[in-house]
Amino acid sequence: MQKLISYNANDKASFSLEADIHLTGPELVLEFSLKDPQGLFELPKTTAAWSRSQVARQDGLWQATCFEAFLQPSGQAKYYEFNFALNPAWNGYEFTAYREPQPPKATADFVLKAMSWNSEQKHLIVRFENKSGATKFQAGLTAILQEKSGIKHYYAVAHKGPKPDFHLSESFILQRGS
């Protein structure tokens, strides 16, 4: 698992977040693990496993607690953004260049298979079928965590810009696939 870091270097948060991405053949698996000993976040209190038909596609998930992944096929300007909320909801977008087009285009290159949430371990697993044809990616794993008080934290494997901007390809530092 990769430790995600806060955009705010002075953030003395009492929680931590790790994430990782795995590619095995056509299957893409994303994992997020939150350590929240003080219970700062409103999270589901029951463990659940959802099939594709139980997870709605929804825009604007980044406005509250949202786990995210960015995938850029090696050697291409195109990239994908995935958002996950625990209500449960998700979405996936395809961009041809930095934040283009707007509004973003929903992608069909990755088909959601399932999502599961372990409430005791605060662990999210998301499974996709990769229909993109790409087998090697640069990836960025990110999250927006909103405390019950409304305070938001921006976490990523790397922050390369002057503000929290998860779309910067310079922040897609993980190499995955073959």
Coordinates of C-alpha atoms in Angstrom, one line a residue:
M1 CA 0.0 0.0 0.0
Q2 CA 1.1 3.5 -0.8
K3 CA 0.9 6.2 2.0
L4 CA -1.1 9.2 0.8
I5 CA 0.1 12.6 2.0
S6 CA -1.8 15.8 2.8
Y7 CA -1.5 18.7 0.5
N8 CA -1.1 20.9 3.6
A9 CA 2.4 20.1 4.8
N10 CA 1.5 21.5 8.3
D11 CA -1.5 19.2 8.6
K12 CA -1.2 17.4 12.0
A13 CA -4.0 15.1 11.2
S14 CA -4.8 12.3 13.6
F15 CA -5.7 9.9 10.8
S16 CA -3.8 8.3 7.9
L17 CA -4.7 7.0 4.5
E18 CA -3.1 4.4 2.3
A19 CA -4.1 3.2 -1.2
D20 CA -2.9 1.0 -4.0
I21 CA -3.8 -0.1 -7.5
H22 CA -3.3 -3.6 -9.0
L23 CA -3.6 -4.7 -12.6
T24 CA -4.0 -8.4 -13.3
G25 CA -4.9 -9.1 -16.9
P26 CA -8.1 -7.2 -17.6
E27 CA -8.9 -6.7 -13.9
L28 CA -8.1 -3.4 -12.2
V29 CA -8.4 -3.3 -8.4
L30 CA -8.2 -0.2 -6.3
E31 CA -7.8 -0.3 -2.5
F32 CA -8.1 2.5 0.1
S33 CA -7.4 2.0 3.8
L34 CA -8.2 4.8 6.3
K35 CA -7.0 4.9 9.9
D36 CA -9.4 7.2 11.8
P37 CA -9.0 6.5 15.5
Q38 CA -10.9 9.7 16.6
G39 CA -13.9 9.0 14.3
L40 CA -13.5 12.3 12.5
F41 CA -15.4 11.1 9.4
E42 CA -18.9 10.1 8.7
L43 CA -18.4 6.6 7.4
P44 CA -20.8 3.6 7.0
K45 CA -20.9 1.6 10.2
T46 CA -21.8 -1.7 8.5
T47 CA -19.7 -3.8 6.1
A48 CA -21.2 -4.0 2.7
A49 CA -20.4 -5.6 -0.7
W50 CA -22.1 -4.0 -3.7
S51 CA -22.5 -5.4 -7.2
R52 CA -22.4 -3.1 -10.3
S53 CA -26.2 -2.8 -10.3
Q54 CA -26.2 -1.5 -6.7
V55 CA -23.7 1.3 -7.3
A56 CA -25.1 4.4 -9.0
R57 CA -23.0 6.6 -11.4
Q58 CA -23.1 10.1 -10.0
D59 CA -21.4 13.4 -10.7
G60 CA -20.0 15.8 -8.1
L61 CA -18.7 13.1 -5.6
W62 CA -15.6 15.2 -4.9
Q63 CA -17.7 17.7 -3.1
A64 CA -17.6 15.5 0.1
T65 CA -15.5 12.5 1.1
C66 CA -14.4 10.9 -2.1
F67 CA -11.7 8.3 -2.9
E68 CA -10.2 8.8 -6.3
A69 CA -7.8 7.3 -8.9
F70 CA -6.2 8.8 -12.0
L71 CA -4.8 6.5 -14.7
Q72 CA -2.9 7.7 -17.7
P73 CA -2.0 5.0 -20.4
S74 CA 1.8 5.1 -20.9
G75 CA 2.9 7.4 -23.6
Q76 CA -0.5 9.1 -24.0
A77 CA -2.0 12.5 -23.1
K78 CA -5.4 10.9 -22.4
Y79 CA -6.2 10.0 -18.8
Y80 CA -9.0 8.6 -16.7
E81 CA -10.5 9.9 -13.4
F82 CA -12.4 7.6 -11.0
N83 CA -14.4 8.8 -8.0
F84 CA -15.9 6.6 -5.3
A85 CA -18.3 7.5 -2.4
L86 CA -19.5 5.2 0.3
N87 CA -23.2 5.8 -0.1
P88 CA -22.4 3.9 -2.6
A89 CA -21.7 5.8 -5.8
W90 CA -19.0 6.1 -8.4
N91 CA -18.1 7.7 -11.7
G92 CA -15.4 7.4 -14.3
Y93 CA -14.4 10.1 -16.8
E94 CA -12.1 10.2 -19.8
F95 CA -10.0 13.3 -20.6
T96 CA -8.1 13.9 -23.8
A97 CA -5.8 16.4 -22.2
Y98 CA -5.5 18.3 -18.9
R99 CA -9.1 18.8 -17.7
E100 CA -10.4 18.6 -21.3
P101 CA -13.2 18.3 -22.3
Q102 CA -15.4 20.1 -20.0
P103 CA -17.8 18.9 -18.9
P104 CA -15.9 15.7 -18.6
K105 CA -17.0 12.7 -20.7
A106 CA -18.1 9.5 -18.9
T107 CA -15.9 6.6 -19.9
A108 CA -17.0 3.1 -20.9
D109 CA -13.4 1.9 -21.1
F110 CA -13.6 0.6 -17.5
V111 CA -16.6 -1.4 -16.3
L112 CA -17.3 -1.4 -12.6
K113 CA -17.6 -5.0 -11.3
A114 CA -18.0 -4.5 -7.6
M115 CA -17.3 -2.3 -4.5
S116 CA -16.9 -3.4 -1.0
W117 CA -16.5 -1.6 2.3
N118 CA -15.2 -3.1 5.5
S119 CA -16.4 -0.9 8.3
E120 CA -14.2 -2.3 11.0
Q121 CA -11.0 -1.9 9.0
K122 CA -12.2 1.2 7.1
H123 CA -11.1 -0.5 3.9
L124 CA -12.6 0.1 0.4
I125 CA -12.0 -2.2 -2.5
V126 CA -13.2 -1.4 -6.0
R127 CA -13.0 -3.9 -9.0
F128 CA -13.1 -3.0 -12.7
E129 CA -12.8 -4.7 -16.0
N130 CA -10.3 -2.8 -18.1
K131 CA -11.7 -2.6 -21.7
S132 CA -9.4 0.3 -22.6
G133 CA -6.8 -1.8 -24.4
A134 CA -4.0 -0.2 -22.4
T135 CA -2.0 -2.5 -20.1
K136 CA 0.5 0.0 -18.6
F137 CA -0.4 3.1 -16.7
Q138 CA 1.0 6.0 -14.7
A139 CA -1.4 6.3 -11.7
G140 CA -2.3 8.9 -9.1
L141 CA -4.2 7.8 -6.0
T142 CA -6.1 10.6 -4.2
A143 CA -8.8 11.4 -1.7
I144 CA -10.9 14.3 -0.4
L145 CA -11.7 13.6 3.2
Q146 CA -14.4 15.7 4.8
E147 CA -14.6 15.7 8.6
K148 CA -18.0 15.8 10.3
S149 CA -17.2 19.4 11.1
G150 CA -16.9 20.2 7.4
I151 CA -13.1 20.6 7.3
K152 CA -11.7 19.0 4.1
H153 CA -8.3 17.3 3.6
Y154 CA -6.7 16.7 0.2
Y155 CA -4.6 13.6 0.1
A156 CA -2.5 12.1 -2.7
V157 CA 0.5 10.0 -3.4
A158 CA 2.2 13.2 -4.7
H159 CA 1.2 16.9 -5.0
K160 CA 3.0 18.7 -7.8
G161 CA 1.0 21.9 -8.2
P162 CA 0.7 25.2 -6.3
K163 CA -2.8 24.1 -5.1
P164 CA -4.5 20.7 -4.6
D165 CA -5.0 19.6 -8.3
F166 CA -5.3 15.9 -8.7
H167 CA -5.4 16.2 -12.5
L168 CA -1.7 17.2 -12.9
S169 CA -0.1 14.3 -14.8
E170 CA 3.2 15.1 -12.9
S171 CA 1.4 13.6 -9.9
F172 CA 0.7 10.3 -11.6
I173 CA 3.9 8.8 -10.2
L174 CA 2.9 5.1 -9.7
Q175 CA 3.8 2.8 -12.6
R176 CA 1.4 -0.1 -13.0
G177 CA 0.9 -2.9 -15.6
S178 CA 3.1 -4.4 -18.2

